[in-house]
mmCIF file with all atom_site columns, C-alpha atoms in Angstrom:
data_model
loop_
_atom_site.group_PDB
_atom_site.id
_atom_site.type_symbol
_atom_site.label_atom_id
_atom_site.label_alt_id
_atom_site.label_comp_id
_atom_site.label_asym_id
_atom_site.label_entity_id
_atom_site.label_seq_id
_atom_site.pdbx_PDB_ins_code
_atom_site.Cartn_x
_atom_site.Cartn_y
_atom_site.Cartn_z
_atom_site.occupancy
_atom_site.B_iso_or_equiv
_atom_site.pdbx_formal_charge
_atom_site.auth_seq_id
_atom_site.auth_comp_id
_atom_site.auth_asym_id
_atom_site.auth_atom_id
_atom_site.pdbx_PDB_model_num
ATOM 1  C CA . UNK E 1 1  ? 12.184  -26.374 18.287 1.00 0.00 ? 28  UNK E CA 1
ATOM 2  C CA . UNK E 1 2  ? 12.887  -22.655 19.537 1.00 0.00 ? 29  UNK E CA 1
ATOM 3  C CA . UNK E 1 3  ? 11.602  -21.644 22.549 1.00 0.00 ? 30  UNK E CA 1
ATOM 4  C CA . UNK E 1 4  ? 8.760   -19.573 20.664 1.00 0.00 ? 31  UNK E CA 1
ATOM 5  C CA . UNK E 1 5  ? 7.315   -22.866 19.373 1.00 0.00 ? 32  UNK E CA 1
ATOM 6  C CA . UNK E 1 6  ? 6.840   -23.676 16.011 1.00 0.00 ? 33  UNK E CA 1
ATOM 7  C CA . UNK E 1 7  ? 5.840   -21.018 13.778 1.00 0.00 ? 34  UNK E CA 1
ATOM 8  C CA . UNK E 1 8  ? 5.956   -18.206 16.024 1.00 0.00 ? 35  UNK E CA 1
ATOM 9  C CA . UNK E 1 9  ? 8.818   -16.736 13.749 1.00 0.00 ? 36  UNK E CA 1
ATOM 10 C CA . UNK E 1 10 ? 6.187   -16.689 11.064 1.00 0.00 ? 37  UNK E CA 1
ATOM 11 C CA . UNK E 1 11 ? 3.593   -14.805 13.455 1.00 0.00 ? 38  UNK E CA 1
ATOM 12 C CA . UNK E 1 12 ? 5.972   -12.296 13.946 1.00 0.00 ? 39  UNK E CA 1
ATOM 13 C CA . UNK E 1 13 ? 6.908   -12.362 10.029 1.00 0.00 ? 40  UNK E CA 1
ATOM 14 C CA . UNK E 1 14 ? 3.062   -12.230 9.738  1.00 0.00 ? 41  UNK E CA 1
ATOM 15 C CA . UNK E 1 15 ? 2.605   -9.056  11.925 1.00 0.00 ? 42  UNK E CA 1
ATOM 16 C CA . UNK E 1 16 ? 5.397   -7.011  10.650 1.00 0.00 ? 43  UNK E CA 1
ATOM 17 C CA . UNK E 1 17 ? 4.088   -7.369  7.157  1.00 0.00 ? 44  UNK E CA 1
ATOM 18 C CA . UNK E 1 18 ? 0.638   -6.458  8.179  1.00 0.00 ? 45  UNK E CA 1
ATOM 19 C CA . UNK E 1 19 ? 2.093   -2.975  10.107 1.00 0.00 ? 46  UNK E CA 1
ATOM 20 C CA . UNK E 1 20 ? 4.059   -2.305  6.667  1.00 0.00 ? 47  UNK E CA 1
ATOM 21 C CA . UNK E 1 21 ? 1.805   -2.745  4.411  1.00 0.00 ? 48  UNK E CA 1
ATOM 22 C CA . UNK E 1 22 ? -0.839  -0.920  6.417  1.00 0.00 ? 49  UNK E CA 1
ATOM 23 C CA . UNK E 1 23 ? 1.592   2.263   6.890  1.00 0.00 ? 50  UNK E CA 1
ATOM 24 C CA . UNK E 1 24 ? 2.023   2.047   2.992  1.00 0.00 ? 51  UNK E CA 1
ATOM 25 C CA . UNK E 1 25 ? -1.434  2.318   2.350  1.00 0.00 ? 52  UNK E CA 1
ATOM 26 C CA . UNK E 1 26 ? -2.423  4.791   4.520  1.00 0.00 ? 53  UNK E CA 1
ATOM 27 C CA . UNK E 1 27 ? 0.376   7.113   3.356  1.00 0.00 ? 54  UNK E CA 1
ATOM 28 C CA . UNK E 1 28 ? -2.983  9.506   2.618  1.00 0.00 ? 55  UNK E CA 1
ATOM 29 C CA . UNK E 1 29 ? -4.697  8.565   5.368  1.00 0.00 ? 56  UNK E CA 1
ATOM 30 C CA . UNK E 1 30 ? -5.478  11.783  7.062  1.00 0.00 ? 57  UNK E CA 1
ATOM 31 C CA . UNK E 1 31 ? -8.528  12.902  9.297  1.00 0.00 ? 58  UNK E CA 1
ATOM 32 C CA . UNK E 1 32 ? -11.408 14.214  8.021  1.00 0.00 ? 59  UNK E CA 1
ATOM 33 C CA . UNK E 1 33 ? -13.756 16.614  10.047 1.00 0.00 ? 60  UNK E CA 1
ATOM 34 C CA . UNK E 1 34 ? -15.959 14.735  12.372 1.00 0.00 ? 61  UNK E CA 1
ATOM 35 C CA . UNK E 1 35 ? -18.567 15.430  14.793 1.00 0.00 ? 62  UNK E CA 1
ATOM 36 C CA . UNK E 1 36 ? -17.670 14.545  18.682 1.00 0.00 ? 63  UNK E CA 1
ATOM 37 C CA . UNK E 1 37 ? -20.147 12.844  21.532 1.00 0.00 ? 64  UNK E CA 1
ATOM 38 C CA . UNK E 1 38 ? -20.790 16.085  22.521 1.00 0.00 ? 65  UNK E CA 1
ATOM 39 C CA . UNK E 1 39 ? -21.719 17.594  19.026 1.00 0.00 ? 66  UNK E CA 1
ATOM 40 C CA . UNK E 1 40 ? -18.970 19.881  18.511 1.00 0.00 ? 67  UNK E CA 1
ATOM 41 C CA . UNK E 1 41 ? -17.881 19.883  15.312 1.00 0.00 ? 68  UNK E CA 1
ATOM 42 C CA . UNK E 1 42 ? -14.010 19.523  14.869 1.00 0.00 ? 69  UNK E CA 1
ATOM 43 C CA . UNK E 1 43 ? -12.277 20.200  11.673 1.00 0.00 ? 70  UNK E CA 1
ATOM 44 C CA . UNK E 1 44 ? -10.025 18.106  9.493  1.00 0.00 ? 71  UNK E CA 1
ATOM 45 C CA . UNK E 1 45 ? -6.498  17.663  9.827  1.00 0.00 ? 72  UNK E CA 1
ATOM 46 C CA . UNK E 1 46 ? -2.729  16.034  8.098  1.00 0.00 ? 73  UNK E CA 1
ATOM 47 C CA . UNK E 1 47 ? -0.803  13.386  9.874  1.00 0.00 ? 74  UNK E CA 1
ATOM 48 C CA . UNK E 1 48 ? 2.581   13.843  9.768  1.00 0.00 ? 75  UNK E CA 1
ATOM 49 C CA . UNK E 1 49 ? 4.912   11.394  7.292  1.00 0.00 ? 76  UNK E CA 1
ATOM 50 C CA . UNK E 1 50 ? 4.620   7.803   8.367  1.00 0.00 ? 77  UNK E CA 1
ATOM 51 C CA . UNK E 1 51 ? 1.289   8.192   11.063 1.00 0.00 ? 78  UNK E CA 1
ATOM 52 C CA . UNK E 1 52 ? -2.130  8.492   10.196 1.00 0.00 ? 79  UNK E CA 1
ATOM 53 C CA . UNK E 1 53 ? -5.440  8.851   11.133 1.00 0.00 ? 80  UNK E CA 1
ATOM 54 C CA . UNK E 1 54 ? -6.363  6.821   13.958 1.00 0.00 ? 81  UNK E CA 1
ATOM 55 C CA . UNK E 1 55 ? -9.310  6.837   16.566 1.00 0.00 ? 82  UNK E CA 1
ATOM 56 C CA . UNK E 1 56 ? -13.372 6.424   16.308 1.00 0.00 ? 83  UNK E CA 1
ATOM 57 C CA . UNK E 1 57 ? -15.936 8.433   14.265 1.00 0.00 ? 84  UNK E CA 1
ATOM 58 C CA . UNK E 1 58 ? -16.193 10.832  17.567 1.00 0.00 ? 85  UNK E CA 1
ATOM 59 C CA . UNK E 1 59 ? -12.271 10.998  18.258 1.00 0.00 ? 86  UNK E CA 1
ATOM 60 C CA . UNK E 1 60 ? -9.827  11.072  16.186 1.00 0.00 ? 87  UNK E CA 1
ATOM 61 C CA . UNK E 1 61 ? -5.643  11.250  16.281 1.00 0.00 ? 88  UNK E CA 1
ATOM 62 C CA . UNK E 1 62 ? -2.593  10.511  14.732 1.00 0.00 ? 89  UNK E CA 1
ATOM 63 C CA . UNK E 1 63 ? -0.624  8.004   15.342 1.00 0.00 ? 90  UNK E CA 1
ATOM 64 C CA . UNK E 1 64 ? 1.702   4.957   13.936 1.00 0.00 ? 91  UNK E CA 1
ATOM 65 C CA . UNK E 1 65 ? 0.062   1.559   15.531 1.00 0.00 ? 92  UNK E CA 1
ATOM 66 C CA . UNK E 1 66 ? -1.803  0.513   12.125 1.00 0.00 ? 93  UNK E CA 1
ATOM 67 C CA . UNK E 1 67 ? -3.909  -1.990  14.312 1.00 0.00 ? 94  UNK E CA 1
ATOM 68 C CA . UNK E 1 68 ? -5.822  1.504   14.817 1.00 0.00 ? 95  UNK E CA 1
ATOM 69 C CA . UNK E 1 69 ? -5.589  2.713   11.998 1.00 0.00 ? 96  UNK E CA 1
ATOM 70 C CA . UNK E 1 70 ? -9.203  4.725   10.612 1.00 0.00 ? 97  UNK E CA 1
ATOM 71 C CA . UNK E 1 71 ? -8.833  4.899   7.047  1.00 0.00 ? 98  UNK E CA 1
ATOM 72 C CA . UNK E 1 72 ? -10.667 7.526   4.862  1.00 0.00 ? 99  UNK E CA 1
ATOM 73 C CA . UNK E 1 73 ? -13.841 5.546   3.691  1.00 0.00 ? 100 UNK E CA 1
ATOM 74 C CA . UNK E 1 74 ? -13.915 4.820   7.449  1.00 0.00 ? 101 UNK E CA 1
ATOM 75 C CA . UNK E 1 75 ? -14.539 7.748   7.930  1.00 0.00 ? 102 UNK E CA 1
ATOM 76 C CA . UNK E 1 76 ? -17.157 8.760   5.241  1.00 0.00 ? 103 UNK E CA 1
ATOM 77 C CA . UNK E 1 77 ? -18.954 5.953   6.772  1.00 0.00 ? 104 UNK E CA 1
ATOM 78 C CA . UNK E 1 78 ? -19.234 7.743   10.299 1.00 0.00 ? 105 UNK E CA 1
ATOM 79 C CA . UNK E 1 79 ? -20.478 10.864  8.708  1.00 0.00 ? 106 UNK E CA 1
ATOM 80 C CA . UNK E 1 80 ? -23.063 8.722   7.123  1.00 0.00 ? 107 UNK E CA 1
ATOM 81 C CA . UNK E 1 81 ? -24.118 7.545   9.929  1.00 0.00 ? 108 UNK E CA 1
#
């Protein structure tokens, strides 16, 4: 047994998979206009290649952890609501 326990190679294996395909799917991912706490209205913008859209429906930013990722219909939600 490896000092990780058993499985934990998989976890990691598990994780890494989860980051790639999430980066691959939210190759369009960008962020759409949104409405802050405050009410200001902000408009939409493009994430550079490889980040996207990340944030809450009142702040949003690019970045490349896909564990915070906001996709699209995310989004559409928040202005729904």
């Amino acid at each position: 047994m490896g000092p990780g326990g058993p499985g934990s190679g998989w976890t990691l294996a598990g994780t890494l998979l989860v980051a790639v395909a999430a980066s691959m799917v939210a190759g369009g991912e960008d962020c759409l206009w949104y409405v802050d706490r405050n009410g200001s209205w902000h408009p939409g913008f493009d994430c550079e290649f490889f980040t996207f859209c990340c944030g809450t429906c009142h702040q949003r930013y690019c970045c490349r952890d896909p564990l915070r990722l906001l996709t699209e219909r995310q989004q559409r939600h928040c202005l729904a609501f």
